[in-house]
Amino acid sequence: MKMKYIFVILLLIPFFSIAQKMEHTDFIGKWSGEDKGEIGFITFAEDGFAFIEIGGQLMGGEQFTIKGEKASLSYQINTEVEPITVDFILKNLVTNEERTLYCIAKYLEPNSMQFAINFVDLRPEDFTDRNSIVLTKVE
């Protein structure tokens, strides 16, 4: 009887490790995703800045230029809610104006998550084929 109990526990350990609460630090690193045949990357840096690479163009970080303006791209993550909320904050470094891109995320596996973006000023409420992508951690 004890052997059967130990065997069941050993079988369940991998499931518990996936189901455990994910932390903000689990986001840190480079993630890849494919949308309509194009592969892009999102990097969550340890210092709170984000980088987005699409079509070989890298944008983001503490300072970069977009449409001739100096800007920064940072992020905030709340893992205390379900789904996880992710906010990208684009800041014009000259005018200090900010624009926030509201997102949600949920882990599928420790190195894989579903990520949804709403391009209007509202956070997505759920994950759909139109608003979400699967991201896989590459670094």
Short mmCIF file of C-alpha atoms in Angstrom, two decimals:
data_model
loop_
_atom_site.label_atom_id
_atom_site.label_comp_id
_atom_site.label_asym_id
_atom_site.label_seq_id
_atom_site.Cartn_x
_atom_site.Cartn_y
_atom_site.Cartn_z
CA MET A 1 0.00 0.00 0.00
CA LYS A 2 2.82 2.45 0.86
CA MET A 3 4.56 1.76 -2.47
CA LYS A 4 1.36 2.54 -4.38
CA TYR A 5 0.97 5.83 -2.45
CA ILE A 6 4.59 6.86 -3.17
CA PHE A 7 4.17 5.98 -6.86
CA VAL A 8 1.03 8.16 -7.14
CA ILE A 9 2.84 11.09 -5.47
CA LEU A 10 5.80 10.75 -7.85
CA LEU A 11 3.45 10.76 -10.84
CA LEU A 12 1.70 13.92 -9.65
CA ILE A 13 4.83 16.00 -8.89
CA PRO A 14 5.25 17.23 -12.50
CA PHE A 15 1.61 18.41 -12.58
CA PHE A 16 2.00 20.32 -9.33
CA SER A 17 5.13 22.03 -10.58
CA ILE A 18 3.28 23.31 -13.69
CA ALA A 19 0.25 24.37 -11.67
CA GLN A 20 2.27 26.28 -9.08
CA LYS A 21 1.81 30.03 -8.94
CA MET A 22 3.99 31.76 -11.49
CA GLU A 23 5.95 34.77 -10.34
CA HIS A 24 6.82 38.03 -12.06
CA THR A 25 10.42 36.82 -12.44
CA ASP A 26 9.22 33.87 -14.55
CA PHE A 27 8.47 36.38 -17.34
CA ILE A 28 12.05 37.64 -17.49
CA GLY A 29 13.76 36.53 -20.69
CA LYS A 30 13.13 36.36 -24.41
CA TRP A 31 9.88 34.88 -25.75
CA SER A 32 9.01 34.02 -29.36
CA GLY A 33 5.68 33.77 -31.07
CA GLU A 34 4.35 33.32 -34.58
CA ASP A 35 1.52 35.34 -36.08
CA LYS A 36 0.42 34.87 -39.69
CA GLY A 37 3.71 33.21 -40.59
CA GLU A 38 5.89 35.94 -39.07
CA ILE A 39 8.00 35.22 -35.99
CA GLY A 40 8.42 37.97 -33.42
CA PHE A 41 10.04 38.28 -30.03
CA ILE A 42 9.20 39.97 -26.75
CA THR A 43 11.95 40.37 -24.18
CA PHE A 44 11.12 41.18 -20.57
CA ALA A 45 14.34 42.60 -19.09
CA GLU A 46 15.13 42.31 -15.41
CA ASP A 47 15.27 46.11 -15.07
CA GLY A 48 11.58 46.53 -16.03
CA PHE A 49 12.10 47.48 -19.65
CA ALA A 50 10.71 45.52 -22.60
CA PHE A 51 11.93 44.96 -26.14
CA ILE A 52 9.81 43.95 -29.13
CA GLU A 53 11.40 42.55 -32.29
CA ILE A 54 9.30 42.12 -35.41
CA GLY A 55 10.59 41.73 -38.95
CA GLY A 56 14.16 42.21 -37.81
CA GLN A 57 13.40 45.60 -36.23
CA LEU A 58 14.09 45.96 -32.51
CA MET A 59 12.15 48.53 -30.49
CA GLY A 60 12.06 49.18 -26.78
CA GLY A 61 14.21 49.51 -23.76
CA GLU A 62 15.24 52.53 -21.73
CA GLN A 63 15.65 54.69 -24.85
CA PHE A 64 14.94 54.15 -28.53
CA THR A 65 13.60 56.22 -31.43
CA ILE A 66 10.14 55.73 -32.89
CA LYS A 67 8.73 58.06 -35.56
CA GLY A 68 11.60 60.46 -34.90
CA GLU A 69 10.83 60.73 -31.18
CA LYS A 70 12.85 59.40 -28.24
CA ALA A 71 10.86 56.89 -26.24
CA SER A 72 11.12 54.13 -23.67
CA LEU A 73 9.17 50.88 -23.33
CA SER A 74 8.66 49.42 -19.88
CA TYR A 75 6.29 46.81 -18.49
CA GLN A 76 4.34 46.00 -15.34
CA ILE A 77 3.09 42.52 -14.48
CA ASN A 78 0.53 41.46 -11.88
CA THR A 79 0.66 37.71 -11.19
CA GLU A 80 -1.76 38.03 -8.25
CA VAL A 81 -4.78 38.03 -10.57
CA GLU A 82 -6.16 35.57 -13.13
CA PRO A 83 -5.51 35.97 -15.91
CA ILE A 84 -2.14 37.61 -15.28
CA THR A 85 -2.14 41.26 -16.36
CA VAL A 86 0.72 42.69 -18.39
CA ASP A 87 0.95 46.40 -19.22
CA PHE A 88 3.42 47.80 -21.74
CA ILE A 89 4.06 51.49 -21.09
CA LEU A 90 5.34 53.51 -24.05
CA LYS A 91 6.69 56.85 -22.85
CA ASN A 92 7.68 59.81 -24.99
CA LEU A 93 10.91 60.96 -23.34
CA VAL A 94 10.54 64.54 -24.61
CA THR A 95 6.92 65.24 -23.63
CA ASN A 96 6.61 62.59 -20.86
CA GLU A 97 3.32 61.44 -22.43
CA GLU A 98 2.54 57.78 -21.82
CA ARG A 99 0.42 55.24 -23.63
CA THR A 100 -0.38 51.86 -22.10
CA LEU A 101 -1.02 48.66 -24.03
CA TYR A 102 -3.16 46.37 -21.85
CA CYS A 103 -2.55 42.62 -22.11
CA ILE A 104 -3.37 39.37 -20.32
CA ALA A 105 -1.38 36.16 -20.05
CA LYS A 106 -1.74 32.63 -18.76
CA TYR A 107 0.85 29.92 -18.52
CA LEU A 108 0.28 26.77 -20.54
CA GLU A 109 3.54 25.22 -19.32
CA PRO A 110 6.51 26.73 -17.44
CA ASN A 111 8.08 27.97 -20.71
CA SER A 112 4.92 28.57 -22.72
CA MET A 113 2.12 31.09 -22.29
CA GLN A 114 -0.92 32.36 -24.08
CA PHE A 115 -0.72 36.13 -24.48
CA ALA A 116 -3.61 38.39 -25.51
CA ILE A 117 -3.41 42.02 -26.60
CA ASN A 118 -6.14 44.59 -27.08
CA PHE A 119 -5.10 47.48 -29.31
CA VAL A 120 -7.74 49.81 -27.86
CA ASP A 121 -7.53 51.29 -24.38
CA LEU A 122 -9.19 48.28 -22.74
CA ARG A 123 -7.74 45.09 -21.31
CA PRO A 124 -8.84 41.89 -23.11
CA GLU A 125 -11.29 39.85 -21.06
CA ASP A 126 -10.48 36.48 -22.58
CA PHE A 127 -8.23 34.69 -25.06
CA THR A 128 -9.50 34.39 -28.63
CA ASP A 129 -7.98 33.36 -31.95
CA ARG A 130 -8.03 37.02 -33.00
CA ASN A 131 -6.36 38.61 -29.98
CA SER A 132 -3.93 35.99 -28.67
CA ILE A 133 -0.70 34.25 -29.51
CA VAL A 134 1.30 31.47 -27.88
CA LEU A 135 4.71 32.62 -26.68
CA THR A 136 7.57 30.20 -26.01
CA LYS A 137 10.55 31.14 -23.87
CA VAL A 138 13.79 30.99 -25.86
CA GLU A 139 16.25 32.43 -23.31
#
